[in-house]
Short mmCIF file of C-alpha atoms and ligand atoms in Angstrom, two decimals:
data_model
loop_
_atom_site.label_atom_id
_atom_site.label_comp_id
_atom_site.label_asym_id
_atom_site.label_seq_id
_atom_site.Cartn_x
_atom_site.Cartn_y
_atom_site.Cartn_z
CA MET A 460 203.64 -20.03 -25.81
CA SER A 461 206.75 -19.62 -23.72
CA SER A 462 207.64 -18.36 -20.30
CA TRP A 463 209.17 -15.18 -21.71
CA GLY A 464 208.06 -11.90 -20.23
CA PHE A 465 206.07 -9.40 -22.28
CA ASP A 466 209.06 -7.41 -23.45
CA THR A 467 211.01 -10.53 -24.37
CA GLN A 468 208.00 -11.77 -26.35
CA ALA A 469 207.76 -8.41 -28.10
CA VAL A 470 211.40 -8.59 -29.14
CA HIS A 471 211.93 -12.28 -29.86
CA THR A 472 208.71 -13.74 -31.23
CA THR A 473 209.22 -14.02 -34.99
CA GLN A 474 206.92 -15.16 -37.75
CA SER A 475 207.60 -18.65 -38.90
CA MET A 476 208.51 -19.28 -42.53
CA PRO A 477 206.25 -21.62 -44.49
CA ALA A 478 207.68 -25.13 -44.85
CA SER A 479 206.09 -25.39 -48.28
CA GLY A 480 204.29 -22.86 -50.43
CA ARG A 481 207.46 -20.87 -51.04
CA PRO A 482 206.88 -17.17 -51.87
CA THR A 483 207.16 -16.36 -55.57
CA ALA A 484 207.90 -12.69 -54.98
CA GLN A 485 211.26 -11.64 -53.55
CA PRO A 486 210.76 -11.33 -49.76
CA LEU A 487 212.09 -8.20 -48.10
CA TYR A 488 214.83 -9.07 -45.60
CA ASP A 489 214.69 -5.81 -43.72
CA SER A 490 217.31 -6.85 -41.21
CA ALA A 491 220.41 -4.88 -40.24
CA ALA A 492 222.42 -8.01 -39.43
CA PHE A 493 222.38 -11.81 -39.76
CA ALA A 494 222.88 -14.31 -36.95
CA TYR A 495 225.03 -17.46 -37.03
CA GLU A 496 225.03 -20.44 -34.68
CA THR A 497 228.73 -20.43 -33.93
CA ALA A 498 231.58 -17.95 -33.66
CA GLU A 499 233.50 -20.07 -36.19
CA GLU A 500 230.73 -19.74 -38.76
CA LEU A 501 230.52 -15.96 -38.34
CA GLU A 502 234.31 -15.72 -38.62
CA GLN A 503 234.25 -17.62 -41.92
CA VAL A 504 231.42 -15.52 -43.38
CA PHE A 505 233.24 -12.34 -42.34
CA ALA A 506 236.39 -13.56 -44.06
CA GLY A 507 234.46 -14.38 -47.22
CA ARG A 508 235.40 -18.07 -46.97
CA ARG A 509 231.80 -19.12 -46.78
CA PRO A 510 228.76 -17.53 -48.43
CA GLY A 511 226.38 -15.52 -46.29
CA HIS A 512 225.43 -12.06 -45.17
CA VAL A 513 226.80 -10.33 -42.09
CA TYR A 514 225.55 -6.76 -41.99
CA SER A 515 223.32 -4.79 -44.38
CA ARG A 516 225.90 -2.07 -44.98
CA ILE A 517 227.93 -4.73 -46.85
CA SER A 518 225.37 -7.10 -48.35
CA ASN A 519 221.80 -8.30 -47.82
CA PRO A 520 219.68 -11.08 -49.42
CA THR A 521 217.09 -8.69 -50.90
CA VAL A 522 219.76 -6.35 -52.27
CA ALA A 523 221.68 -9.39 -53.59
CA ALA A 524 218.57 -10.44 -55.54
CA PHE A 525 218.43 -6.95 -57.07
CA GLU A 526 222.16 -7.02 -57.87
CA ALA A 527 221.83 -10.41 -59.55
CA ARG A 528 218.93 -9.14 -61.67
CA ILE A 529 220.81 -6.02 -62.84
CA ALA A 530 223.98 -8.02 -63.56
CA ALA A 531 221.93 -10.49 -65.62
CA LEU A 532 220.23 -7.70 -67.61
CA GLU A 533 223.63 -6.19 -68.42
CA GLU A 534 225.15 -9.63 -69.08
CA GLY A 535 227.79 -8.71 -66.52
CA ARG A 536 229.86 -10.70 -64.08
CA GLY A 537 228.16 -9.16 -61.06
CA ALA A 538 226.89 -5.92 -59.58
CA VAL A 539 226.95 -3.84 -56.41
CA ALA A 540 223.83 -1.83 -55.56
CA LEU A 541 224.08 1.66 -54.13
CA ALA A 542 221.94 4.21 -52.34
CA SER A 543 221.56 6.33 -55.50
CA GLY A 544 222.80 6.74 -59.03
CA MET A 545 225.23 9.39 -57.78
CA ALA A 546 226.52 6.97 -55.13
CA ALA A 547 227.10 4.46 -57.96
CA VAL A 548 228.98 7.01 -60.10
CA THR A 549 231.06 8.10 -57.09
CA ALA A 550 231.85 4.53 -56.05
CA ALA A 551 232.91 3.50 -59.56
CA VAL A 552 235.20 6.51 -59.99
CA THR A 553 236.71 6.45 -56.50
CA ALA A 554 237.34 2.69 -56.74
CA LEU A 555 239.69 3.44 -59.66
CA ALA A 556 241.19 6.87 -59.00
CA ARG A 557 243.03 8.27 -56.02
CA SER A 558 244.90 11.49 -55.27
CA GLY A 559 247.27 12.35 -58.12
CA ASP A 560 245.28 10.36 -60.69
CA SER A 561 243.09 11.70 -63.45
CA VAL A 562 239.73 10.67 -64.91
CA VAL A 563 238.55 11.67 -68.37
CA PHE A 564 234.87 12.63 -68.64
CA SER A 565 232.69 13.31 -71.61
CA ARG A 566 231.78 17.01 -71.85
CA SER A 567 228.10 16.17 -71.96
CA LEU A 568 227.13 14.95 -68.50
CA PHE A 569 224.23 14.66 -66.11
CA GLY A 570 224.26 17.62 -63.65
CA GLY A 571 225.19 15.58 -60.56
CA THR A 572 228.07 13.83 -62.32
CA LEU A 573 229.30 17.15 -63.69
CA LEU A 574 229.35 18.68 -60.20
CA LEU A 575 231.05 15.58 -58.75
CA ALA A 576 233.77 15.83 -61.40
CA ARG A 577 234.17 19.61 -61.16
CA LYS A 578 233.68 20.33 -57.47
CA VAL A 579 234.17 17.14 -55.45
CA LEU A 580 236.88 14.99 -57.03
CA PRO A 581 239.41 17.88 -57.18
CA ARG A 582 239.04 18.26 -53.37
CA TYR A 583 240.59 14.80 -53.10
CA GLY A 584 243.34 15.42 -55.64
CA VAL A 585 241.66 13.66 -58.56
CA ASP A 586 242.06 15.64 -61.78
CA SER A 587 238.83 15.64 -63.84
CA ARG A 588 239.37 16.22 -67.54
CA PHE A 589 236.60 16.99 -69.98
CA VAL A 590 236.71 16.03 -73.62
CA ASP A 591 234.60 16.08 -76.70
CA LEU A 592 234.15 12.38 -77.49
CA GLU A 593 233.56 13.04 -81.16
CA ASN A 594 237.22 13.80 -81.74
CA GLU A 595 239.22 10.61 -81.19
CA GLU A 596 242.58 12.37 -81.41
CA VAL A 597 241.62 14.84 -78.70
CA LEU A 598 240.26 11.95 -76.64
CA SER A 599 243.46 9.98 -76.99
CA ALA A 600 245.57 13.05 -76.20
CA SER A 601 243.65 13.64 -72.96
CA ILE A 602 244.78 10.25 -71.63
CA ASP A 603 248.20 10.09 -69.99
CA GLY A 604 250.07 8.02 -67.41
CA THR A 605 247.86 9.33 -64.59
CA THR A 606 244.54 8.42 -66.23
CA ARG A 607 242.59 5.67 -64.47
CA ALA A 608 239.20 5.69 -66.24
CA LEU A 609 237.14 7.19 -69.02
CA PHE A 610 233.54 8.10 -68.17
CA VAL A 611 230.76 8.44 -70.75
CA GLU A 612 226.94 8.43 -70.87
CA SER A 613 225.37 6.10 -73.43
CA ILE A 614 222.81 8.81 -74.16
CA GLY A 615 223.83 12.18 -72.69
CA ASN A 616 221.35 13.69 -70.24
CA PRO A 617 219.97 16.16 -71.27
CA LYS A 618 221.98 16.88 -74.44
CA LEU A 619 220.79 13.53 -75.90
CA ASP A 620 224.07 13.09 -77.75
CA VAL A 621 225.08 9.50 -78.50
CA PRO A 622 228.76 8.56 -78.56
CA ARG A 623 230.35 6.19 -81.04
CA LEU A 624 230.95 3.79 -78.19
CA ASP A 625 233.02 1.25 -80.15
CA ALA A 626 235.48 3.95 -81.19
CA VAL A 627 235.63 5.42 -77.67
CA CYS A 628 236.24 1.99 -76.11
CA SER A 629 238.90 1.12 -78.63
CA VAL A 630 240.83 4.35 -77.93
CA ALA A 631 240.65 3.55 -74.19
CA SER A 632 241.60 -0.06 -74.71
CA GLU A 633 244.68 0.89 -76.74
CA ARG A 634 245.75 2.96 -73.75
CA GLY A 635 244.82 0.27 -71.21
CA ILE A 636 242.10 2.40 -69.59
CA PRO A 637 238.72 1.01 -68.42
CA VAL A 638 235.59 2.72 -69.77
CA ILE A 639 232.72 3.42 -67.38
CA VAL A 640 229.36 3.80 -69.19
CA ASP A 641 226.42 5.48 -67.46
CA ASN A 642 223.65 3.48 -69.14
CA THR A 643 220.75 5.08 -67.26
CA LEU A 644 219.07 6.58 -70.32
CA ALA A 645 219.56 3.77 -72.82
CA THR A 646 218.85 0.98 -70.28
CA PRO A 647 219.97 -2.60 -71.02
CA VAL A 648 216.83 -2.89 -73.16
CA LEU A 649 218.38 -0.72 -75.89
CA LEU A 650 222.09 -1.15 -75.20
CA LYS A 651 224.47 -3.52 -73.45
CA PRO A 652 227.72 -1.55 -73.14
CA ARG A 653 229.62 -4.79 -72.50
CA ALA A 654 229.22 -5.78 -76.15
CA HIS A 655 231.06 -2.58 -77.13
CA GLY A 656 233.98 -3.01 -74.74
CA ALA A 657 232.87 -1.10 -71.61
CA ALA A 658 234.50 -2.28 -68.38
CA LEU A 659 231.86 -0.97 -65.98
CA VAL A 660 228.23 0.04 -66.35
CA VAL A 661 226.61 2.40 -63.86
CA HIS A 662 222.91 3.05 -63.46
CA SER A 663 220.65 5.41 -61.68
CA THR A 664 218.10 2.66 -61.04
CA THR A 665 215.80 5.42 -59.77
CA LYS A 666 214.88 6.05 -63.38
CA TYR A 667 213.79 3.40 -65.92
CA ILE A 668 214.68 0.33 -63.85
CA ASN A 669 212.42 1.34 -60.96
CA GLY A 670 210.04 3.00 -63.38
CA ASN A 671 207.48 3.94 -60.75
CA GLY A 672 209.27 6.77 -59.00
CA THR A 673 209.08 5.04 -55.61
CA SER A 674 212.72 5.19 -54.50
CA VAL A 675 216.24 6.36 -55.35
CA GLY A 676 218.91 3.77 -56.14
CA GLY A 677 221.95 2.92 -58.23
CA ALA A 678 224.16 0.07 -59.35
CA VAL A 679 227.65 -0.64 -60.68
CA VAL A 680 228.09 -3.65 -62.95
CA ASP A 681 231.43 -5.26 -63.80
CA THR A 682 231.02 -6.45 -67.38
CA GLY A 683 234.00 -8.82 -67.09
CA VAL A 684 235.67 -7.23 -70.15
CA PHE A 685 238.57 -5.53 -68.36
CA ASP A 686 241.53 -7.39 -66.84
CA TRP A 687 241.82 -5.64 -63.47
CA SER A 688 245.19 -7.21 -62.75
CA ARG A 689 246.54 -4.75 -65.36
CA HIS A 690 245.09 -1.64 -63.69
CA PRO A 691 247.67 0.63 -62.03
CA ASP A 692 245.81 0.67 -58.67
CA GLY A 693 247.83 -1.54 -56.32
CA ASP A 694 244.89 -2.33 -53.97
CA LEU A 695 242.74 -3.41 -56.89
CA VAL A 696 245.49 -5.60 -58.32
CA ALA A 697 246.08 -7.27 -54.94
CA THR A 698 242.35 -8.00 -54.56
CA THR A 699 242.19 -9.35 -58.11
CA GLU A 700 245.05 -11.72 -57.33
CA ARG A 701 243.04 -13.04 -54.37
CA ALA A 702 239.52 -12.97 -55.80
CA GLY A 703 240.22 -13.66 -59.48
CA GLY A 704 237.48 -12.49 -61.85
CA PHE A 705 235.51 -11.00 -58.95
CA GLY A 706 238.42 -8.80 -57.87
CA PHE A 707 236.89 -5.50 -58.91
CA LEU A 708 233.53 -6.27 -57.29
CA VAL A 709 235.20 -7.31 -54.02
CA HIS A 710 237.38 -4.17 -54.12
CA LEU A 711 234.32 -2.00 -54.80
CA ARG A 712 232.16 -3.56 -52.08
CA ARG A 713 234.71 -4.17 -49.35
CA ARG A 714 237.18 -1.33 -49.85
CA ILE A 715 234.93 1.48 -51.04
CA VAL A 716 231.17 1.02 -50.49
CA GLN A 717 231.36 -0.71 -47.11
CA ASN A 718 233.61 2.02 -45.69
CA ILE A 719 231.90 5.01 -47.26
CA GLY A 720 228.52 3.60 -46.24
CA SER A 721 226.72 4.11 -49.54
CA PHE A 722 225.14 0.65 -49.96
CA MET A 723 221.51 0.27 -51.06
CA ALA A 724 218.92 -0.24 -48.30
CA PRO A 725 216.95 -3.54 -48.41
CA ILE A 726 213.58 -1.81 -48.72
CA VAL A 727 214.89 0.23 -51.63
CA ALA A 728 216.09 -2.95 -53.38
CA TRP A 729 212.64 -4.38 -52.80
CA THR A 730 210.81 -1.39 -54.30
CA GLN A 731 213.27 -1.22 -57.20
CA LEU A 732 212.77 -4.93 -57.93
CA GLN A 733 209.07 -4.31 -58.55
CA GLY A 734 209.95 -2.41 -61.72
CA VAL A 735 212.36 -4.90 -63.26
CA PRO A 736 209.93 -7.42 -64.83
CA THR A 737 208.19 -4.70 -66.87
CA LEU A 738 211.37 -2.82 -67.89
CA GLY A 739 211.38 -4.09 -71.49
CA LEU A 740 207.67 -3.42 -72.02
CA ARG A 741 207.89 0.07 -70.58
CA VAL A 742 211.04 1.14 -72.41
CA ARG A 743 209.79 -0.06 -75.81
CA ARG A 744 206.52 1.78 -75.26
CA GLN A 745 208.34 4.91 -74.08
CA CYS A 746 210.51 4.83 -77.21
CA GLU A 747 207.42 4.60 -79.45
CA ASN A 748 205.67 7.39 -77.56
CA ALA A 749 208.77 9.61 -77.57
CA LEU A 750 209.21 9.24 -81.32
CA ALA A 751 205.54 10.11 -81.93
CA LEU A 752 205.73 13.14 -79.61
CA ALA A 753 209.02 14.27 -81.20
CA ARG A 754 207.42 14.15 -84.66
CA PHE A 755 204.41 16.12 -83.43
CA LEU A 756 206.57 18.80 -81.76
CA ASP A 757 208.86 18.99 -84.78
CA ARG A 758 205.90 20.10 -86.91
CA HIS A 759 204.51 22.57 -84.35
CA ARG A 760 205.05 26.22 -85.25
CA ALA A 761 205.49 27.38 -81.62
CA VAL A 762 208.47 25.05 -81.20
CA GLU A 763 211.88 26.33 -82.33
CA ALA A 764 213.72 23.04 -82.15
CA VAL A 765 213.21 19.45 -81.04
CA HIS A 766 216.09 17.21 -80.05
CA TYR A 767 215.49 13.49 -80.17
CA PRO A 768 218.15 11.02 -81.34
CA GLY A 769 215.43 9.16 -83.28
CA LEU A 770 214.67 12.11 -85.58
CA PRO A 771 216.78 11.93 -88.77
CA SER A 772 217.42 15.67 -88.30
CA SER A 773 219.35 14.93 -85.08
CA ARG A 774 223.12 15.29 -85.25
CA TRP A 775 223.35 11.95 -83.45
CA TYR A 776 220.78 10.02 -85.46
CA GLU A 777 223.33 7.81 -87.25
CA ALA A 778 225.36 7.11 -84.10
CA ALA A 779 222.15 6.31 -82.21
CA ALA A 780 220.79 4.06 -84.96
CA ALA A 781 224.07 2.15 -84.98
CA LEU A 782 224.34 1.83 -81.20
CA LEU A 783 220.79 1.42 -79.89
CA ASP A 784 218.65 -1.58 -80.59
CA GLY A 785 214.86 -1.25 -80.70
CA GLY A 786 214.37 2.47 -80.10
CA PHE A 787 215.96 5.81 -79.31
CA GLY A 788 215.02 6.26 -75.67
CA GLY A 789 212.23 8.01 -73.81
CA LEU A 790 213.79 11.45 -73.42
CA LEU A 791 213.44 14.44 -75.74
CA THR A 792 214.02 18.16 -75.42
CA LEU A 793 212.36 21.14 -77.05
CA ARG A 794 213.33 24.78 -77.32
CA LEU A 795 210.71 27.48 -77.27
CA GLY A 796 212.72 30.67 -77.89
CA SER A 797 212.81 32.08 -74.34
CA ARG A 798 212.64 31.06 -70.72
CA ASP A 799 209.26 32.82 -70.39
CA ARG A 800 207.78 30.79 -73.21
CA ALA A 801 209.21 27.59 -71.70
CA TYR A 802 207.61 28.43 -68.33
CA THR A 803 204.28 29.27 -70.01
CA CYS A 804 204.24 25.88 -71.70
CA LEU A 805 205.28 24.01 -68.53
CA ASN A 806 202.66 25.78 -66.41
CA ALA A 807 199.92 24.95 -68.90
CA LEU A 808 200.60 21.19 -68.91
CA THR A 809 197.97 19.21 -67.02
CA LEU A 810 198.55 15.49 -67.64
CA VAL A 811 202.32 15.95 -67.63
CA SER A 812 203.91 16.53 -64.19
CA GLN A 813 206.73 19.00 -63.55
CA LEU A 814 209.40 17.24 -61.54
CA ALA A 815 213.09 16.34 -61.44
CA ASN A 816 212.93 12.67 -62.33
CA LEU A 817 212.90 10.67 -65.55
CA GLY A 818 212.09 7.19 -66.73
CA ASP A 819 208.83 7.10 -64.78
CA ALA A 820 205.70 5.47 -66.21
CA LYS A 821 204.23 8.99 -66.13
CA THR A 822 205.26 11.70 -68.60
CA LEU A 823 207.41 14.32 -66.83
CA ALA A 824 208.79 17.70 -67.85
CA ILE A 825 211.34 20.11 -66.39
CA HIS A 826 213.26 23.31 -67.16
CA PRO A 827 216.85 22.05 -66.56
CA ALA A 828 218.61 25.46 -66.60
CA SER A 829 216.77 26.73 -63.51
CA THR A 830 216.76 23.41 -61.64
CA ILE A 831 219.24 20.56 -62.15
CA TYR A 832 221.88 22.89 -63.67
CA ARG A 833 221.30 25.94 -61.47
CA ASP A 834 224.68 25.47 -59.73
CA CYS A 835 226.59 25.20 -63.00
CA SER A 836 228.35 27.99 -64.88
CA GLU A 837 227.17 29.33 -68.23
CA GLU A 838 229.91 27.36 -69.98
CA GLU A 839 229.07 24.12 -68.18
CA ARG A 840 225.43 24.53 -69.15
CA ARG A 841 226.42 25.11 -72.77
CA ASP A 842 228.58 21.96 -72.78
CA ALA A 843 225.64 19.98 -71.42
CA GLY A 844 223.30 21.49 -74.03
CA VAL A 845 221.21 23.24 -71.36
CA HIS A 846 219.78 26.34 -73.06
CA ASP A 847 217.63 28.83 -71.20
CA ASP A 848 214.59 28.08 -73.37
CA LEU A 849 214.94 24.29 -73.15
CA ILE A 850 212.38 21.87 -71.71
CA ARG A 851 213.29 18.25 -71.07
CA VAL A 852 210.49 15.72 -71.42
CA SER A 853 210.62 12.18 -70.11
CA VAL A 854 207.92 10.42 -72.08
CA GLY A 855 205.80 7.91 -70.18
CA ILE A 856 203.66 4.93 -71.10
CA GLU A 857 200.31 6.73 -71.28
CA THR A 858 198.14 6.61 -74.41
CA ILE A 859 200.10 8.68 -76.91
CA GLU A 860 197.09 10.74 -78.08
CA ASP A 861 196.65 12.03 -74.52
CA ILE A 862 200.31 13.05 -74.22
CA ILE A 863 200.19 14.86 -77.57
CA GLN A 864 196.91 16.51 -76.65
CA ASP A 865 198.44 17.92 -73.44
CA PHE A 866 201.36 19.45 -75.35
CA ALA A 867 199.02 20.70 -78.07
CA GLN A 868 196.91 22.63 -75.57
CA ALA A 869 199.97 23.86 -73.59
CA LEU A 870 201.68 25.14 -76.77
CA GLY A 871 198.39 26.54 -78.06
CA GLY A 872 198.81 29.59 -75.82
CA LEU A 873 202.15 30.43 -77.46
CA THR A 874 201.85 30.31 -81.25
C1 PLP B 1000 219.59 10.70 -62.51
C2 PLP B 1000 220.87 10.37 -63.11
C3 PLP B 1000 221.99 10.08 -62.31
C4 PLP B 1000 221.97 10.19 -60.81
O1 PLP B 1000 221.09 9.27 -60.24
P1 PLP B 1000 220.34 9.49 -58.83
O2 PLP B 1000 219.65 8.18 -58.63
O3 PLP B 1000 219.43 10.65 -58.97
O4 PLP B 1000 221.41 9.73 -57.81
C5 PLP B 1000 223.17 9.73 -62.94
N1 PLP B 1000 223.25 9.65 -64.29
C6 PLP B 1000 222.19 9.92 -65.08
C7 PLP B 1000 222.35 9.83 -66.56
C8 PLP B 1000 220.97 10.29 -64.53
O5 PLP B 1000 219.93 10.57 -65.32
#
C-alpha cells in the first residue's frame, strides 16, 4: 500500500517477479520501452556499448528470444525478426541494394516477392533482373558490376522447383555476390542454406515456424558465410569495420529496420515461439502426408497432373533429393484441366480449408491464379508455374487417411 492516488496506482502498480520459481516458458515483454536508472546507462545502451533494450521498434527481450531460436535453427550468426515474411524479404534486399544497383531474382518466386521486385524496387531505382537458375551461364551473365545480391527460394512457391543451390552459390561466390535464400518452404528441418554457401536466409515465419496460423512474421538470418567488408555498399562496410562479424546484422537492424519501422511486435514473437519446439515433428509428418497424398492424386483419373518434388516423375526430383534432408516439403500442386473443375474440387472439400496461408497444422488449399497471383501478368504467372487449373495444397498433420478421403470425395464429382 502506498499513498499514491487512484490514477497513480492504476498506472504504476506492477506485478512483482518471482524471486525463485523462474518461468520455463518465454515471458512476453509487451513493453514499448525499457527504463534505466541513470542517464549514463541509457546513453551507453543507446550507443550499443552495453547490452540492453531501449525501444521495441529496435529490439525487445521476447523478440530477441525468437531471433536467437531462429538463428540457432539455421546455424547462423544471428537474426533480426520482422513484422512479416515480406518485411524480411524487403529488409534483406534494401539492406544490400540502393538506387542504381541491381538484384538478380529467380524467375520462380512467391507472389509478394515477385511484385516487390517488379513493382516496388524499380520505384527506388533498383533494377530487378529475373533469371532461370537452371542455366548457370545465363545466371552468371546476368550479374554485372551493379549487382548486389542474388535471391532464390529453396523450394519455389508455388512452382515447387528446387534449385541446385551449390551451383547457384558458387556462381555468385565467384562474382563476389551474396546469395539470399528464402527458406520458408524447406524450413531448417530439411535444409540449412548456410551449408551450401548462402549469405542470408529469409523466412516467412508465418508459415511452418509458427505452424498454427496465429500471426504473421518474418526473419532474416546472417549465416556468417559472407565477408561483408567486401560488399560494395559503403555503409555496410563501415558498419562491418566497427561491429566485426555482426556488421550486417547491425546494419540491417539500425540502418534499415529501425528507420523503416518493420520490426516484429513482442506479442507476435511470443505467438511465433509457441510453434518452434514442434517444428521438426510437424514438418516430418507433413512431408510424409504430402508424399502419400501426392501418390494418391497421381493415380486419380480426374487429376491431370500432380507436382511434388518427392515424386520421381517431378523435373526437380533429383535436385530435391540431393538438397533436402528427410523429406520433400509439405506443399504440392495439382492440375484439373480447367478453372471450373478446380473450383468444383475446392468447393467440395470439407476437412480441408480454403485460405491463403501454408505450413499450418491444418491442410489448406487455394487457387493461386485468382488469388495470390491476381495482380500478375499472364507471363509472370507462367514463370511462377501458376496455371489456371492449378490448386495448391499445403498438407497438414492430420491423419493421412482423412486427408485422402476428403480429396477422394471432392474429386469424385469430377471423374
Ligand atoms: C508467404 C511467403 C512469403 C511472405 O511472407 P508473409 O509472412 O506472408 O509476409 C515469402 N516467401 C515465401 C516463400 C512465402 O511462402
